[in-house]
Tab-separated table of C-alpha atoms in Angstrom:
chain	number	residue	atom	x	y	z
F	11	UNK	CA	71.284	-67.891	17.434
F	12	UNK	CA	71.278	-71.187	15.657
F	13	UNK	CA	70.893	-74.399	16.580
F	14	UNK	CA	74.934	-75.142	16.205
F	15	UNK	CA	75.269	-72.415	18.726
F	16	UNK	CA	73.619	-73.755	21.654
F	17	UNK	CA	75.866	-75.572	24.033
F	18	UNK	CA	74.639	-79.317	24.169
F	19	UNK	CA	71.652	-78.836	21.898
F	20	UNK	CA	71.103	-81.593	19.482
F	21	UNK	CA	68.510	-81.950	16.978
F	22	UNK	CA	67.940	-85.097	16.943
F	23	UNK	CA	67.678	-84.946	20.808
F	24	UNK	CA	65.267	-82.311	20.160
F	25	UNK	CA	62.992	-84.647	17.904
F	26	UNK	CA	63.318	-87.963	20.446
F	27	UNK	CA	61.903	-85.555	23.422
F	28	UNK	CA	59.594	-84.251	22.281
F	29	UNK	CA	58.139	-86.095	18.833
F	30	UNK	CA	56.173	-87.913	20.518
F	31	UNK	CA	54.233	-85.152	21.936
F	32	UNK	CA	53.220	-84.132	18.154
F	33	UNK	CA	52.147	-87.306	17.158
F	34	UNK	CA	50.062	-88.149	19.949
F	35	UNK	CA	48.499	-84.304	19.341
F	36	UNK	CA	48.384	-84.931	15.720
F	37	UNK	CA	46.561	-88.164	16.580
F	38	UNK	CA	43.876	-86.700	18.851
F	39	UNK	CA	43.077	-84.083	16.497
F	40	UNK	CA	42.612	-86.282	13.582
F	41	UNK	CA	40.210	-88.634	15.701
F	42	UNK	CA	38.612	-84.900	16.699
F	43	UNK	CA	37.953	-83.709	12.844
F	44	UNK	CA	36.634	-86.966	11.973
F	45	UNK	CA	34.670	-88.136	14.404
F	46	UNK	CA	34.054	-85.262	17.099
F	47	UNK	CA	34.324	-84.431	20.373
F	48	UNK	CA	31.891	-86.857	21.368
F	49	UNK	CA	34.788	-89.532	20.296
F	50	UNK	CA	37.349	-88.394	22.596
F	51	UNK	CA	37.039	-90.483	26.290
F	52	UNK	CA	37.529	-88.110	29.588
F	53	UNK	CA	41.039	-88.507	29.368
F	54	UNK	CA	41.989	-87.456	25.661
F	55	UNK	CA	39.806	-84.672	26.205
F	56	UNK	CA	42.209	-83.544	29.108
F	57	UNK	CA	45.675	-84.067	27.483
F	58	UNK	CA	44.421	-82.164	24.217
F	59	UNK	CA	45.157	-78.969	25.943
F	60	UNK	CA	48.212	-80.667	27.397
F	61	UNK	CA	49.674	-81.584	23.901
F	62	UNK	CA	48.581	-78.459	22.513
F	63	UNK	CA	50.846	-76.421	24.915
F	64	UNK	CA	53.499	-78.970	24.109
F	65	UNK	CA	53.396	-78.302	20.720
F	66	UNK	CA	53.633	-74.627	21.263
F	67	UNK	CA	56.650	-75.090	23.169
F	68	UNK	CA	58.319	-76.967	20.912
F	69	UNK	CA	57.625	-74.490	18.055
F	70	UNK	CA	58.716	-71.657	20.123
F	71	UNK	CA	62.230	-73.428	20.619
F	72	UNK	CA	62.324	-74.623	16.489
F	73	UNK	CA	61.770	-70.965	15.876
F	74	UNK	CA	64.387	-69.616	17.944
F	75	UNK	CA	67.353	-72.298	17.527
F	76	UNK	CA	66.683	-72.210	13.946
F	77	UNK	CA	65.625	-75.762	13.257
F	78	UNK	CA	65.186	-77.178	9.417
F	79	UNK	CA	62.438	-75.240	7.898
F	80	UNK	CA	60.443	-78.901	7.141
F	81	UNK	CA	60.291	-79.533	10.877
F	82	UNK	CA	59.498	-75.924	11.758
F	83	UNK	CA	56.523	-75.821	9.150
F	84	UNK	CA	55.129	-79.588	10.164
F	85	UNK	CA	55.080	-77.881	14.035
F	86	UNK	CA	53.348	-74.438	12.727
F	87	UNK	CA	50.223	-76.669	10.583
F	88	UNK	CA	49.754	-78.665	13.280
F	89	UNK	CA	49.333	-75.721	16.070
F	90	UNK	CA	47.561	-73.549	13.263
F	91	UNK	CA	45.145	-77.026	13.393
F	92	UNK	CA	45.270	-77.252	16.993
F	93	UNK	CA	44.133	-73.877	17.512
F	94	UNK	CA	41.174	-73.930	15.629
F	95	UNK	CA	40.085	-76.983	16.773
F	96	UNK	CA	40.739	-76.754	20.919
F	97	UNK	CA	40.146	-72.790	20.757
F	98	UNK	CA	38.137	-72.344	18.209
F	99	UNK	CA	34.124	-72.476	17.335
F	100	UNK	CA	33.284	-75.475	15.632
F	101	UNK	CA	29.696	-74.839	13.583
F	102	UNK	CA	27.708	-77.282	12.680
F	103	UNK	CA	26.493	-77.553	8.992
F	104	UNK	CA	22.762	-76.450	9.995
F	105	UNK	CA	24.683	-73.540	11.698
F	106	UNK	CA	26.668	-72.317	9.031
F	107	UNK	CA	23.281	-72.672	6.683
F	108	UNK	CA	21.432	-71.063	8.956
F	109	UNK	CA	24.351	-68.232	9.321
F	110	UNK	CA	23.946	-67.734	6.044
F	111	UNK	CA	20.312	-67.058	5.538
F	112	UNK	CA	19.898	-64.799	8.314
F	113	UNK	CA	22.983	-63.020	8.200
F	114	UNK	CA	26.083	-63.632	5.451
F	115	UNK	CA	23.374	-63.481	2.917
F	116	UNK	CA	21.653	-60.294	4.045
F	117	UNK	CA	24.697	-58.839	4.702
F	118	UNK	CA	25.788	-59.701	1.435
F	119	UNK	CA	23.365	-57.905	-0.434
F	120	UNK	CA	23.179	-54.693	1.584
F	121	UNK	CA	27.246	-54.151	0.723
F	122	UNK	CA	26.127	-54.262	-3.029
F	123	UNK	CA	23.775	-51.767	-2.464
F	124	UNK	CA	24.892	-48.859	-4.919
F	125	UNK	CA	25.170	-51.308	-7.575
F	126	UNK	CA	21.948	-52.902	-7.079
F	127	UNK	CA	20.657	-49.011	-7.814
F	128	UNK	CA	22.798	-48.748	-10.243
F	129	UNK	CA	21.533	-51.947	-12.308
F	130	UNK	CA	17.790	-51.287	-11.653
F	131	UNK	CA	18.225	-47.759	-13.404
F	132	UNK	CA	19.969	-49.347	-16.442
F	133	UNK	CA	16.867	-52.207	-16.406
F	134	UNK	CA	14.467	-49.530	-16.044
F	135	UNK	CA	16.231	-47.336	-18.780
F	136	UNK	CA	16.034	-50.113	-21.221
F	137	UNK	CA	12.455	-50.529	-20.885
F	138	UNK	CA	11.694	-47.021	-21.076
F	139	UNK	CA	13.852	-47.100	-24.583
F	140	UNK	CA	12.529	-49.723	-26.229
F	141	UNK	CA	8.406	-48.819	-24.650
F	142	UNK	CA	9.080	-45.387	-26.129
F	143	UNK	CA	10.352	-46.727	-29.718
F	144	UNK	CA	7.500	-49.471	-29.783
F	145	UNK	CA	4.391	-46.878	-28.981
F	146	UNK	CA	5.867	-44.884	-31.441
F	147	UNK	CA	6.679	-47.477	-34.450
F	148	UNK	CA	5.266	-50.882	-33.269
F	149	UNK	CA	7.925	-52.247	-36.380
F	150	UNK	CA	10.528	-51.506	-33.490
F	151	UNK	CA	8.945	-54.487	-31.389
F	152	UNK	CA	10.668	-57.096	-34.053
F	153	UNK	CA	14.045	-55.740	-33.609
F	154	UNK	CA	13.642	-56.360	-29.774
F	155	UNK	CA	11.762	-59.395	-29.250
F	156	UNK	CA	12.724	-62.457	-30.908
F	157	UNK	CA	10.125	-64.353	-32.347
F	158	UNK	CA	10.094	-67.588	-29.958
F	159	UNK	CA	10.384	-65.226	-26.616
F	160	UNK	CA	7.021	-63.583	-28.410
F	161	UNK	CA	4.981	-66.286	-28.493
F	162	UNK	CA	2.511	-64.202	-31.117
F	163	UNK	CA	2.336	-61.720	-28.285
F	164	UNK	CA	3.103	-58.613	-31.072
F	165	UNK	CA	1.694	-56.001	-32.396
F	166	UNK	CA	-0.165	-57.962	-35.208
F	167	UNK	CA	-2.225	-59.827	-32.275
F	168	UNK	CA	-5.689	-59.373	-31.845
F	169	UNK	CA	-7.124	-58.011	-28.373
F	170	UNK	CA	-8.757	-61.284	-27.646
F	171	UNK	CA	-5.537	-63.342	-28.274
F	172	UNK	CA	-3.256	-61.041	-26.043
F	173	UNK	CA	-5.467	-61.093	-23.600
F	174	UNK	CA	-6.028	-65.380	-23.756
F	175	UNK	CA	-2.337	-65.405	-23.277
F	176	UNK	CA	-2.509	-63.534	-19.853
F	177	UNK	CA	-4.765	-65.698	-18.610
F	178	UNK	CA	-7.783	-63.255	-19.261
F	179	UNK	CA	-10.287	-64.002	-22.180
F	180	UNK	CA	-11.794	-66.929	-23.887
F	181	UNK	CA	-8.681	-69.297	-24.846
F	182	UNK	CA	-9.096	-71.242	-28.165
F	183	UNK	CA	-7.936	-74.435	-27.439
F	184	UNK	CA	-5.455	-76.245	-25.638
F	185	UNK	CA	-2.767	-75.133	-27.436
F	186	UNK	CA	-2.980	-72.018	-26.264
F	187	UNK	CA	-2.713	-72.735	-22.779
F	188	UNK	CA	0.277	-75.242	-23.616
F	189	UNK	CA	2.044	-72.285	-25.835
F	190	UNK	CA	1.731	-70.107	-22.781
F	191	UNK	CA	3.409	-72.746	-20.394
F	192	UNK	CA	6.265	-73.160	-22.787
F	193	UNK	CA	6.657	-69.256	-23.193
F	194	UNK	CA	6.432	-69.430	-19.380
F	195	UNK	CA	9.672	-71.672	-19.440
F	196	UNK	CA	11.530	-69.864	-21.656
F	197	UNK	CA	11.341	-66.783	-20.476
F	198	UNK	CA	12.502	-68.060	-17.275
F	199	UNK	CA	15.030	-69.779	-19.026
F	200	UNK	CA	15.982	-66.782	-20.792
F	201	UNK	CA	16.083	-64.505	-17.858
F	202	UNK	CA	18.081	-66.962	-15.854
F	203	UNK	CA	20.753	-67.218	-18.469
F	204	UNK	CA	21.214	-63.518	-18.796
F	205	UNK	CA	21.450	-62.815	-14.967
F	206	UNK	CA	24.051	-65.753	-14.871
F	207	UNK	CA	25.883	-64.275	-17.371
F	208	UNK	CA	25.828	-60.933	-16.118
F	209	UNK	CA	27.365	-61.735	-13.556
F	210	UNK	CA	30.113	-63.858	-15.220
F	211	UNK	CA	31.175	-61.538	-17.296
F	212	UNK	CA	31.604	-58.754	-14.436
F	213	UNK	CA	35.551	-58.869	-14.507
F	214	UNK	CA	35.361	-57.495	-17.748
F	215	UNK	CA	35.415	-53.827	-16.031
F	216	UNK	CA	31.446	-54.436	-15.457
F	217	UNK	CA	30.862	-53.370	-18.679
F	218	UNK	CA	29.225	-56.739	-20.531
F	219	UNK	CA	27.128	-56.558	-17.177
F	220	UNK	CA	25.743	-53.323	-17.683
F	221	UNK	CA	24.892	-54.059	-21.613
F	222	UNK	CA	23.427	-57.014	-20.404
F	223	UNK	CA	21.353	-55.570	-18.028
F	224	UNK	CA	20.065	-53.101	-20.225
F	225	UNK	CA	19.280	-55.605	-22.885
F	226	UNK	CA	17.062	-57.658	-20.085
F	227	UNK	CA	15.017	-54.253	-19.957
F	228	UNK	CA	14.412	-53.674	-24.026
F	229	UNK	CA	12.392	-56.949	-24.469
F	230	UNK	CA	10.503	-55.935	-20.888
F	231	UNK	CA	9.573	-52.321	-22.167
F	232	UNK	CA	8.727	-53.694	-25.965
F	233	UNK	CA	6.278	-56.923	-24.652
F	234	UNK	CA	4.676	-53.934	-22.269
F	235	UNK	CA	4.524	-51.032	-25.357
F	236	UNK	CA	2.578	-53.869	-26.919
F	237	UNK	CA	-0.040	-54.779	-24.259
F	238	UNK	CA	-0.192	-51.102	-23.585
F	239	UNK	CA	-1.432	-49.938	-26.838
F	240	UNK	CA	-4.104	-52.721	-27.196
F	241	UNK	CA	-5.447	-51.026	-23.849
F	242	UNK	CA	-4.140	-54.057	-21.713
F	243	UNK	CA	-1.484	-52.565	-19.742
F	244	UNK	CA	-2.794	-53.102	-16.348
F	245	UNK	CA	-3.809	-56.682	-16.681
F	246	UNK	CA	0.026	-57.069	-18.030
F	247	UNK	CA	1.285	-55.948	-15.558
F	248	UNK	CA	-0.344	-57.850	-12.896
F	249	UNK	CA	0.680	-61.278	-15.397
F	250	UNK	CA	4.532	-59.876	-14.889
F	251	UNK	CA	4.076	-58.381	-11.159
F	252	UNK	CA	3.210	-61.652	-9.453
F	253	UNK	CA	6.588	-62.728	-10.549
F	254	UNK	CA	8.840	-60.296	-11.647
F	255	UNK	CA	9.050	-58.345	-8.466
F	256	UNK	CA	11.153	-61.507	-7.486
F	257	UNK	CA	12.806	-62.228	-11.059
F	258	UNK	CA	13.786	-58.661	-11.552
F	259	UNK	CA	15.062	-58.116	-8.404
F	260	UNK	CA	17.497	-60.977	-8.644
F	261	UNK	CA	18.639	-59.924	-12.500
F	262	UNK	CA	19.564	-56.485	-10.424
F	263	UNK	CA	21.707	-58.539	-7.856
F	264	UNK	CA	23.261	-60.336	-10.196
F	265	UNK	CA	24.103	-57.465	-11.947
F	266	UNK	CA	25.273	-55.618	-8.892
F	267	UNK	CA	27.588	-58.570	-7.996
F	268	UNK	CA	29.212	-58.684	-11.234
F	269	UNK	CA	29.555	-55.100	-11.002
F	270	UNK	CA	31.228	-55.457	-7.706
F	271	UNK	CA	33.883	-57.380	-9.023
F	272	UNK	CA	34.071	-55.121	-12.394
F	273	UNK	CA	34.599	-52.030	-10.152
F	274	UNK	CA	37.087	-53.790	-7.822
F	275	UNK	CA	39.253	-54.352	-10.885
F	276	UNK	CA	39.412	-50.926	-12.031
F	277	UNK	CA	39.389	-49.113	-8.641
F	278	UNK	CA	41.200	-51.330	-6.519
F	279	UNK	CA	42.420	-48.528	-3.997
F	280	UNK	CA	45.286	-49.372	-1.687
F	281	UNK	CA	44.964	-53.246	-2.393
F	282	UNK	CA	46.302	-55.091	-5.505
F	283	UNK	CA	43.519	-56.075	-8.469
F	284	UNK	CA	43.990	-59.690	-7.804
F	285	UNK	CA	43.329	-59.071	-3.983
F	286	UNK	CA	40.446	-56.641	-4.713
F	287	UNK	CA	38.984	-58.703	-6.753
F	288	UNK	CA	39.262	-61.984	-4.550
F	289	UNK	CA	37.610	-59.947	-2.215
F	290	UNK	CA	34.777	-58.918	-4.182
F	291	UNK	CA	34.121	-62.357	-5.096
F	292	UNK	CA	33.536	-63.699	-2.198
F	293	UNK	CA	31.041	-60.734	-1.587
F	294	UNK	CA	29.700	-61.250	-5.158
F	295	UNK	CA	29.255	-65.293	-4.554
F	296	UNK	CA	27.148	-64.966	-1.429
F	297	UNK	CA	25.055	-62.754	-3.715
F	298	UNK	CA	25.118	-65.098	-6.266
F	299	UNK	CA	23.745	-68.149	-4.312
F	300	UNK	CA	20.650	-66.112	-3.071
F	301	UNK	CA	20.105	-64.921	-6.549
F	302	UNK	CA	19.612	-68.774	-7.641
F	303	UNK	CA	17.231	-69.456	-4.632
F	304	UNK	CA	15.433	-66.242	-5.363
F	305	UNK	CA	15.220	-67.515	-9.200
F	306	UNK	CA	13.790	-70.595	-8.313
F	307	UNK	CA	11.031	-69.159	-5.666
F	308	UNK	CA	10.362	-66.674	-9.078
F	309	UNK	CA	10.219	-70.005	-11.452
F	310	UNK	CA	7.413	-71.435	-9.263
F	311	UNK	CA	5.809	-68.480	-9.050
F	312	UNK	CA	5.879	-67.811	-13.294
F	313	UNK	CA	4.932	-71.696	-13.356
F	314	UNK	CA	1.744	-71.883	-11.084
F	315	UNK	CA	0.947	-69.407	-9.565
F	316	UNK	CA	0.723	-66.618	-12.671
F	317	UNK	CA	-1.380	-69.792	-14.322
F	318	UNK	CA	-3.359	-70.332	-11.477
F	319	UNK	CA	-4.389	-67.396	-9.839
F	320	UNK	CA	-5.905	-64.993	-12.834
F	321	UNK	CA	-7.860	-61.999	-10.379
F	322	UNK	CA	-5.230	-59.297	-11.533
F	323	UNK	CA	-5.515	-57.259	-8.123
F	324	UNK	CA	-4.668	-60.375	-6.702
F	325	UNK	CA	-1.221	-60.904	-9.004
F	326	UNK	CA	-0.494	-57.073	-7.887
F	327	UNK	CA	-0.916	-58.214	-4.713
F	328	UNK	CA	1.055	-61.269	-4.354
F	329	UNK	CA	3.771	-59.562	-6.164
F	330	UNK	CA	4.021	-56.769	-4.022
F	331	UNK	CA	4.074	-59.299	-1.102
F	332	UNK	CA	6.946	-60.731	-2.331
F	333	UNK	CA	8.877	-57.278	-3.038
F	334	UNK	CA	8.133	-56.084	0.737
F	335	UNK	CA	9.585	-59.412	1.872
F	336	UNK	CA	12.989	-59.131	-0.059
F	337	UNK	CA	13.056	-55.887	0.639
F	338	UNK	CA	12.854	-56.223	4.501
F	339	UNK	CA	14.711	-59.861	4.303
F	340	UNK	CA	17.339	-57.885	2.965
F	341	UNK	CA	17.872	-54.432	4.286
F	342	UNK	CA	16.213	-55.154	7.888
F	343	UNK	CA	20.025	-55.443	9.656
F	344	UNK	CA	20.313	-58.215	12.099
F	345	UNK	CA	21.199	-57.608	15.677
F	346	UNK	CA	24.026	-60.231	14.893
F	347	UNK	CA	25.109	-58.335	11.644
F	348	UNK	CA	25.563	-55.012	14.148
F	349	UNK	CA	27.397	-56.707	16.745
């Protein structure tokens, strides 16, 4: 029934009864958003319910008598606002931040699970291809490495320099040490750049992601064929362990998140791609923001304390430290995360 219909019903009637109401409810919640509910005195804090009901009302009425959709949509907005506000749960900003490092976060990375597996295969296979191809024909390394990510780490370096540049060794001057600092940087740099981008270029069906991925391995697998055959494979490792458990681990979530997305393109099930993938993006951005933190704990690790601490049990150490604690950060669930 329409508005027309309704015997004595005027809408401009309508608006003089009852437009007050709205504004004095779309008053109180503006004071509300900005200031708080501190800001409200005893008495605002009572009609706020009051209004809120009014509003209701008056929607319910718009709705039935078939009011001018501009009127009808102001009312809906303002009890949509209303709602939240009176009924709702109002976090503050150190509770969302803390919501999301103990549980959105988490929870995040657990849903990207498969992925993450996937990724860390395709890393791993990488470095098995190029380690294989080096030990074999060390002319292989050039075709992986490029010659400023080597930092004369190749297979024309002596035993004493490789090891100088792992912190092990009799260095031969300071520009040594500097060179390893800025080889430091760049590999972080490097690394950073190619987890960001794996991830970027996920809605491409996940496939740039995956090459990516791969490619991160083949200079990994290559630097280690190298250390390897000079008899310095341990001590490497323990240079790369005290950070890479951290670094590595990232490049696979950022892989995995741009694989979400890739995946939720071509298999988007009952859903539309558009909606599948807005939904893996949100997923895939939580990911994304724990992947920088992790990056940066992994950039002060690679910056002082793989230069600092040179014991190589202790690197394997502190780098399996920091793999048990992502690992139990991450797939630990949270009561909260259950419930």
């Amino acid at each position: 029934m329409s508005a027309a219909e309704l015997p004595g019903f005027s809408t401009s009637r309508f608006r003089d009864e009852r437009e007050a109401d709205w504004i004095a409810f779309d008053l109180l919640l503006t004071k509300l958003e900005k200031r708080g509910a501190k800001a409200l005195s005893s008495e605002e804090l009572l009609e706020l319910p009051i209004l809120y009901r009014a509003t209701l009302s008056s929607l319910s009425i718009a709705r039935a008598t078939s009011l001018d959709k501009a009127l009808l949509d102001h009312l809906e907005a303002l009890s949509i606002r209303g709602y939240f506000l009176v009924y709702g749960v109002r976090e503050t900003r150190w509770s969302r931040t803390r919501r999301f490092f103990l549980y959105d976060w988490p929870a995040a990375v657990r849903s990207v699970w498969k992925e993450t597996i996937i990724i860390a295969l395709i890393i791993t296979l990488g470095a098995l291809t190029s380690w294989s191809l080096v030990a074999h024909n060390p002319e292989w390394y050039f075709n992986f490495v490029p010659e400023e990510m080597s930092g004369g780490r190749d297979p024309r370096a002596t035993v004493e320099f490789l090891k100088s540049t792992i912190g092990h060794g009799k260095a031969a001057a300071g520009d040594e040490e500097s060179a390893l600092h800025m080889f430091a940087a760049f590999l972080f740099t490097h690394n950073s750049g190619v987890s960001i981008m794996s991830f970027a270029l996920g809605f491409a069906f996940g496939v740039p992601t995956m090459m990516l991925e791969y490619y991160q391995g083949i200079g990994l697998g290559a630097m280690l064929a190298v250390f390897t055959g000079k008899g310095l494979g341990v001590d490497f490792g323990g240079w790369l362990f005290i950070h890479g458990t951290t670094e590595l681990f990232a490049a696979a979530l950022s892989g995995a998140a741009g694989l979400r997305i890739g995946t939720a393109v071509v298999f988007p099930g009952a859903r539309g791609r558009l909606e599948a993938a807005s939904d893996a993006g949100r997923v895939a951005g939580k990911v994304m923001v724990g992947v920088i933190l992790m990056l940066l704990v992994a950039g002060l690790l690679e910056g002082f304390g793989r230069q600092l601490i040179t014991d190589t049990l202790l690197r394997y150490g502190i780098g399996t430290l920091m793999l048990l604690f992502w690992l139990a950060y991450y797939y630990i669930p949270r009561r909260e995360d259950v419930a």
